[in-house]
Short mmCIF file of C-alpha atoms in Angstrom, two decimals:
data_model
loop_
_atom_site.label_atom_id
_atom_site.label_comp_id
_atom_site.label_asym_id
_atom_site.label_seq_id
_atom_site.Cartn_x
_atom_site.Cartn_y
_atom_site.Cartn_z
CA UNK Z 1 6.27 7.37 4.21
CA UNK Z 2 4.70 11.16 4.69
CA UNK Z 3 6.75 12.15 1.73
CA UNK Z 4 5.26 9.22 -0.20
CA UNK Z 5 1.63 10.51 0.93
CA UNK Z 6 2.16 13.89 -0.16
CA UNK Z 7 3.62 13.05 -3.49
CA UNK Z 8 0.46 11.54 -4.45
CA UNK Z 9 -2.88 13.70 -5.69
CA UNK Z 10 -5.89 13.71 -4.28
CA UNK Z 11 -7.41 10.19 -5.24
CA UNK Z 12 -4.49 8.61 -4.75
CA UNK Z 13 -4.52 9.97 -1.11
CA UNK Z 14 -7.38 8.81 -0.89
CA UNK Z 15 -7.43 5.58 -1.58
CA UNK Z 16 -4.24 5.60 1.09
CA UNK Z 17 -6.51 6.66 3.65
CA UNK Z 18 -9.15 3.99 2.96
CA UNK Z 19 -7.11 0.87 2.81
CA UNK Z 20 -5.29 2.47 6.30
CA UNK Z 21 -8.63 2.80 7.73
CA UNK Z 22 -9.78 -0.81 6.54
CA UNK Z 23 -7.01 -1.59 7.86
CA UNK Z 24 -7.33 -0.36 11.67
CA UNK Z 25 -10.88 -1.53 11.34
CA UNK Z 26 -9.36 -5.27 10.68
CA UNK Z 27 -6.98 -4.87 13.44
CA UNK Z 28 -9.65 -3.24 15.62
CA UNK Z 29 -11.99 -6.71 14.77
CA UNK Z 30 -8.83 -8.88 15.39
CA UNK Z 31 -8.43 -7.93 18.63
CA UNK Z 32 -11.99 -7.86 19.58
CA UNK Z 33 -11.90 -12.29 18.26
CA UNK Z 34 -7.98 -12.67 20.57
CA UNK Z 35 -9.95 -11.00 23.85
CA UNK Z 36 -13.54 -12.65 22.80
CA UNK Z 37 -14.93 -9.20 24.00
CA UNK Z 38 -17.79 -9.23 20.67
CA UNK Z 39 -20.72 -11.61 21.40
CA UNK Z 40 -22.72 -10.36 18.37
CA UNK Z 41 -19.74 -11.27 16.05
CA UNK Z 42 -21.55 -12.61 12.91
CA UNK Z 43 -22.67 -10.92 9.84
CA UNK Z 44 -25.04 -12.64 7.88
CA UNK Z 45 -24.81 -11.29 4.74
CA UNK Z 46 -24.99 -12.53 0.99
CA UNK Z 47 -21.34 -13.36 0.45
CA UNK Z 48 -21.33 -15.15 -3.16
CA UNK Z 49 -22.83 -12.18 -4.63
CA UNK Z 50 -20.58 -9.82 -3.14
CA UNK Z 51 -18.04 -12.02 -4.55
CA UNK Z 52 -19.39 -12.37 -8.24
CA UNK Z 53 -19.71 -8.19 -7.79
CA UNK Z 54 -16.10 -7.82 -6.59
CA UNK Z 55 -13.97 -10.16 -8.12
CA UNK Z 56 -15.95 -12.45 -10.57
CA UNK Z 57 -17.28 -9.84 -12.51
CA UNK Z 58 -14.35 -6.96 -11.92
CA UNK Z 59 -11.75 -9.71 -13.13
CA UNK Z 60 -13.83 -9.85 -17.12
CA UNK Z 61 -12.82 -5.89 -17.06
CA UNK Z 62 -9.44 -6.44 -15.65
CA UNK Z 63 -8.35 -9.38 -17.95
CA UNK Z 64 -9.17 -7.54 -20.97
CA UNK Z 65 -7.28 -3.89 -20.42
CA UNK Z 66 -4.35 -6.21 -18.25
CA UNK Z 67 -4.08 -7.72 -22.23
CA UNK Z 68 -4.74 -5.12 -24.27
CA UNK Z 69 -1.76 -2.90 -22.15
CA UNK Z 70 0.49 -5.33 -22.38
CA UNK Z 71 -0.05 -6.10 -26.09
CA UNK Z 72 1.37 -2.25 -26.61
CA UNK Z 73 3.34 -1.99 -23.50
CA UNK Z 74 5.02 -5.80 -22.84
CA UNK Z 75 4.70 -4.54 -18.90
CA UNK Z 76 4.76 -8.14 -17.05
CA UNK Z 77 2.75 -6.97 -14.21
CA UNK Z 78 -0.07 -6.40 -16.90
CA UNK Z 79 0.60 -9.71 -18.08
CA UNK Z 80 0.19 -11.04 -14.53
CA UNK Z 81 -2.01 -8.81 -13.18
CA UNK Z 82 -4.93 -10.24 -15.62
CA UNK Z 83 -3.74 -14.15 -15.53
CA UNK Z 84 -3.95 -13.39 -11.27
CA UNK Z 85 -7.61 -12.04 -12.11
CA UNK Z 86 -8.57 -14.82 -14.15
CA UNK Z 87 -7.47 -16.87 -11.04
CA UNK Z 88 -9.15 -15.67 -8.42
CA UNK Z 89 -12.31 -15.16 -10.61
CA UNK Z 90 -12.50 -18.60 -11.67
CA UNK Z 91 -11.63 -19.63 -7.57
CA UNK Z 92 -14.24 -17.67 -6.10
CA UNK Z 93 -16.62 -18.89 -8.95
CA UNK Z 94 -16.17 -22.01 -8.31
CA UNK Z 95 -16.53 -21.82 -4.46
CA UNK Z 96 -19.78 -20.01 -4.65
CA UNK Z 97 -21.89 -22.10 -7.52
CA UNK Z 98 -20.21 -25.90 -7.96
CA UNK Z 99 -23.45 -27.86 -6.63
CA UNK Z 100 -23.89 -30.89 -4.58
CA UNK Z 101 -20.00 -30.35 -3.70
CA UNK Z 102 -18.88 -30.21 0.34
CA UNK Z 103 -17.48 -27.42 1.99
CA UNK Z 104 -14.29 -29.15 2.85
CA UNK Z 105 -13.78 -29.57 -0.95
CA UNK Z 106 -15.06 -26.07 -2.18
CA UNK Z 107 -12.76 -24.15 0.77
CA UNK Z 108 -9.25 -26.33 -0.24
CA UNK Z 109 -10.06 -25.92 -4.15
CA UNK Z 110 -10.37 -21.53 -3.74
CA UNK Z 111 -7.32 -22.02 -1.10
CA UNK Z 112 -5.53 -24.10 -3.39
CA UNK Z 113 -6.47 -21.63 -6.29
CA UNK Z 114 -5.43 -18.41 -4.03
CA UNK Z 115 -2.28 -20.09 -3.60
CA UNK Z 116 -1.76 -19.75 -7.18
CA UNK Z 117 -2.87 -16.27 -7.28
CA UNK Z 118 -0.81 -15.21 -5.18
CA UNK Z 119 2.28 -16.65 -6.61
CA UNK Z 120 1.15 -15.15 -10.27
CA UNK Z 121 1.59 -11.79 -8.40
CA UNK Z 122 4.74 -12.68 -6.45
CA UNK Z 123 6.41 -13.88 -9.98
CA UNK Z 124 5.20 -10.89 -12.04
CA UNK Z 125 6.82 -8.44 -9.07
CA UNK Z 126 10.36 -10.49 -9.73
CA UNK Z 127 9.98 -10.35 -13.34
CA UNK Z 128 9.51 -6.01 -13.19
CA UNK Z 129 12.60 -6.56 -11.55
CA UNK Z 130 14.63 -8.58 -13.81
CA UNK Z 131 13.08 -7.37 -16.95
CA UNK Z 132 10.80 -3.83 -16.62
CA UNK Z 133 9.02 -4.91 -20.07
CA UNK Z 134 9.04 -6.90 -22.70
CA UNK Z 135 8.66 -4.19 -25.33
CA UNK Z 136 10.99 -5.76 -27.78
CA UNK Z 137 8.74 -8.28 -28.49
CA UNK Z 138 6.33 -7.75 -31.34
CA UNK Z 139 2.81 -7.96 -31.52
CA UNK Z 140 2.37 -11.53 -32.32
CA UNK Z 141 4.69 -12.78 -29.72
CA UNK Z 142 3.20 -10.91 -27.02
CA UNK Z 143 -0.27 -12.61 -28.02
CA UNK Z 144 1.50 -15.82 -28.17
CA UNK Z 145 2.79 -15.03 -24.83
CA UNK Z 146 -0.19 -13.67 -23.30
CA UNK Z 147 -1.88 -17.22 -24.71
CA UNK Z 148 0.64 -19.50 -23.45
CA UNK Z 149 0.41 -17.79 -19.93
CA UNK Z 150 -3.85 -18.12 -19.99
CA UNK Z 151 -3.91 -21.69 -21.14
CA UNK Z 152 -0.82 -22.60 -18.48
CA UNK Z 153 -3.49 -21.42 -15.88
CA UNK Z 154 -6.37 -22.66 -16.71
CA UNK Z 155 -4.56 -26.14 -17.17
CA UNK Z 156 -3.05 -25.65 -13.83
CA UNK Z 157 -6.92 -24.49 -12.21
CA UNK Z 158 -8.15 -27.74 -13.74
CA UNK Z 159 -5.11 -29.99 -12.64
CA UNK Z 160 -5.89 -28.58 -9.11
CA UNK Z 161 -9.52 -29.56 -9.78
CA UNK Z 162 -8.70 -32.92 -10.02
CA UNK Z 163 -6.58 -33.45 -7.39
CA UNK Z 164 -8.90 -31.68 -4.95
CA UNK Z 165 -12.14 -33.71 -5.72
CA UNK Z 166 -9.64 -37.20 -6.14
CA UNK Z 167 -9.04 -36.59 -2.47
CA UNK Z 168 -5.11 -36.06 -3.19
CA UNK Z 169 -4.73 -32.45 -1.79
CA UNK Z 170 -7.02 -33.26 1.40
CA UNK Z 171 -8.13 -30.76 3.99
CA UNK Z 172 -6.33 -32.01 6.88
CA UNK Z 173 -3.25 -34.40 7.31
CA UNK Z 174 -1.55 -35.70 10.46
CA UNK Z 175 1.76 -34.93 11.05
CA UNK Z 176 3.48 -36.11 14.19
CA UNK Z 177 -0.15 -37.03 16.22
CA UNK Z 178 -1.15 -33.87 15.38
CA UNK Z 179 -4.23 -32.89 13.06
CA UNK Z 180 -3.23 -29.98 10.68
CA UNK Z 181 -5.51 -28.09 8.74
CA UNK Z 182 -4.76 -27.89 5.11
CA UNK Z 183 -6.42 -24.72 4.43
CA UNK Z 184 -4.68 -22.79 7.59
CA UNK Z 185 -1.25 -24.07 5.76
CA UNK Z 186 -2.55 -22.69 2.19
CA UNK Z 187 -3.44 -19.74 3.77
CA UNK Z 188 0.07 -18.97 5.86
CA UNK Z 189 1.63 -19.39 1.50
CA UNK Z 190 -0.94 -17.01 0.68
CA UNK Z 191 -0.41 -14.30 2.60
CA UNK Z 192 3.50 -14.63 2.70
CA UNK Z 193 3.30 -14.97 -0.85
CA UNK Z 194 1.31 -11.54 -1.21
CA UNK Z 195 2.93 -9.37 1.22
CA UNK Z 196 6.51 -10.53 -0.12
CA UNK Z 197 5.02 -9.23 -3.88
CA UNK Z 198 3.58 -6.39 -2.05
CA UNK Z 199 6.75 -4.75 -0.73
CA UNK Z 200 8.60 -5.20 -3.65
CA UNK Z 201 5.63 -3.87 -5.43
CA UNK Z 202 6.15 -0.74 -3.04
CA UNK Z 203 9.99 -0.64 -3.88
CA UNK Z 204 9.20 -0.66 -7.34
CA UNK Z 205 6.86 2.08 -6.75
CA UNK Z 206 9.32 4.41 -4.64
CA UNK Z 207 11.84 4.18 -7.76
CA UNK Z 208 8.89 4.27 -10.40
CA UNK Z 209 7.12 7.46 -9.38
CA UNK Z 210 4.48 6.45 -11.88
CA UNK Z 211 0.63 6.56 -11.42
CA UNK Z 212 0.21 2.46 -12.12
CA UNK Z 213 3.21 1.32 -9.79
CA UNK Z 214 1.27 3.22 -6.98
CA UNK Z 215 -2.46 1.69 -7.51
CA UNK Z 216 -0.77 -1.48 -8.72
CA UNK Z 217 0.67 -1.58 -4.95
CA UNK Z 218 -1.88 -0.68 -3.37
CA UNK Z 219 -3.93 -3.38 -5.28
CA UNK Z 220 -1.86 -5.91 -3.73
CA UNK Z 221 -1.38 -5.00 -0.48
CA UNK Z 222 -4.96 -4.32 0.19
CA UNK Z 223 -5.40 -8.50 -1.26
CA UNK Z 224 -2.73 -9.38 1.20
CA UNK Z 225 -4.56 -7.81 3.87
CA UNK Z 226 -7.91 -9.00 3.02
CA UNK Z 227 -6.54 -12.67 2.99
CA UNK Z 228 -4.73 -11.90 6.36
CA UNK Z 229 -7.98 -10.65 8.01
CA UNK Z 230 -9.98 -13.29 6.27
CA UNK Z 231 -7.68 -16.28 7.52
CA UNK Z 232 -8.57 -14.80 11.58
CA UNK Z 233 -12.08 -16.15 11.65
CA UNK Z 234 -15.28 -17.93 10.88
CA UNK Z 235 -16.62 -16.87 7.28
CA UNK Z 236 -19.57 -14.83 8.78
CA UNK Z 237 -17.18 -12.91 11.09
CA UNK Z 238 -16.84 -9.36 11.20
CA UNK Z 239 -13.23 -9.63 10.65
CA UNK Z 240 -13.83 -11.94 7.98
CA UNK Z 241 -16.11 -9.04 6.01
CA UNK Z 242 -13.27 -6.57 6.82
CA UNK Z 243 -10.73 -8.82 4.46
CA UNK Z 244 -13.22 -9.17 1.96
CA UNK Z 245 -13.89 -5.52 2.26
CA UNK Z 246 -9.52 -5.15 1.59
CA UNK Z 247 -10.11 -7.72 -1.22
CA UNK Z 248 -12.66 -6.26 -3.01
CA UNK Z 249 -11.39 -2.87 -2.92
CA UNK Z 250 -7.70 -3.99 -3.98
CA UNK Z 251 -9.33 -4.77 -6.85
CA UNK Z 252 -10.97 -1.46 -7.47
CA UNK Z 253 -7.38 -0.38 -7.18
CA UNK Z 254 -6.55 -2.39 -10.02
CA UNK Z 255 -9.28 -1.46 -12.05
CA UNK Z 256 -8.33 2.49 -11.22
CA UNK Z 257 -4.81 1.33 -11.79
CA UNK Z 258 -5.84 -0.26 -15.68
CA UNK Z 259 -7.84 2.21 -16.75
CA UNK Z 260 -6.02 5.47 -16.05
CA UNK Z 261 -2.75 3.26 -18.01
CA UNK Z 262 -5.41 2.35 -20.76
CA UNK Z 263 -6.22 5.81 -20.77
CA UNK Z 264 -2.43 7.21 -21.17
CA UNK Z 265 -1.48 4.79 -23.80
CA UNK Z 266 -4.10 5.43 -25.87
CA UNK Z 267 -3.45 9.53 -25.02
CA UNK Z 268 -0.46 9.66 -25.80
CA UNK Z 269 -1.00 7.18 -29.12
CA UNK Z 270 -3.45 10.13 -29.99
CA UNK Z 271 -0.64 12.92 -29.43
CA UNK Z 272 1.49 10.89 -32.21
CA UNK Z 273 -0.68 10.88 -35.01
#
């Protein structure tokens, strides 16, 4: 792991060191809620717009380089790294601003949607695996493919929809006597679902060496994270801010991670001509 960290330049260390110290700061918070030692736990602050900032809005940039990348490059973790975005954005979106809906409703419909997320992530780490790109295919069949895989999701996001506000994926069912809460079961899928994707995103980067396999891990573990952290306590809770804090800036990974591969492409498109 040392050898890792020195490999790396000086924003990529960086960023290393933040997401470590996020999370010790989660851990540190996590403790705090398992002893009940914090009485002033809650942290009132404006969490829909912190979530249109971080992920709503970041996912418009996101979606569009994720395309345009893998329209030259056929990488599938572009290709799921933007239909993940598009995701999440629509999730949180829709848990911040659908009116007159109840909480039980809005926190199983983003759960439900996370779900999804993170198995967009988990697939796109399997398919680097079994197929590195897709760079055979030609221009029109990547759009067609890039299509197909945005209109699967959004069907899926609006199936999911459906069920939630029918009342068919409810937020608690009883199993044996017991009460069990949907949303702690969606969340458990969630984060195995992420941190599975996130170590073979780090295998993939060990073998890679390459400057988007390391910010496209670190993207992904720091979302595993923040949905660990974020699953610990009430919404308002310090620990709570400390996963959205590991959310938000997994996502400025990716963003780091797109643009500097943008960036290259295009370089290096320049260099031919």
């Amino acid at each position: 792991m040392l050898r890792y960290f020195i490999e790396k330049d000086r924003l990529q260390r960086f960023a290393l060191v933040v997401l470590i110290l996020i999370i010790i700061l989660g851990m540190f918070f996590l403790v705090l809620n398992i002893l009940d030692i914090n009485e002033d736990y809650l942290l009132n602050l404006p969490i829909n717009i912190f979530n249109n900032i971080f992920i709503t809005a970041l996912a418009i940039p996101l979606i569009y380089l994720s395309v345009n990348i893998f329209t030259h490059t056929g990488s599938p973790r572009l290709l799921a790294l933007g239909a993940a975005q598009m995701a999440l954005g629509i999730g949180s979106l829709l848990k911040g601003w659908l009116p007159n809906t109840s909480l039980d409703i809005l926190v199983i419909l983003y759960e439900s949607i996370l779900v999804l997320t993170s198995l967009i992530y988990l697939v796109g780490a399997i398919m680097v695996i079994i197929r590195p790109d897709n760079s055979g295919l030609n221009s029109r069949k990547k759009i067609r493919v890039v299509t197909l895989s945005y209109a699967s999701i959004l069907i899926i996001i609006s199936i999911i929809v459906l069920l939630v506000f029918r009342g068919v994926i409810p937020a608690h069912i009883v199993f044996r006597e017991n009460t069990v809460s949907v949303q702690n079961v969606m969340q458990i899928i969630s984060i195995l679902l992420l941190f599975t994707a996130s170590f073979i995103f780090f295998r993939i980067s060990l073998l890679a060496h390459s400057d988007l396999s390391h910010w496209y891990f670190l993207g992904v573990l720091s979302l595993s994270f923040g949905v660990f952290f974020m699953a610990q306590g009430p919404v308002e809770s310090k620990i709570a801010w400390a996963g959205r804090a590991s959310q938000y800036f997994g996502n400025i990974c990716f963003l780091i991670a797109v643009i500097r591969n943008y960036k290259e492409i295009h370089n290096n498109m320049d260099a031919g001509h």
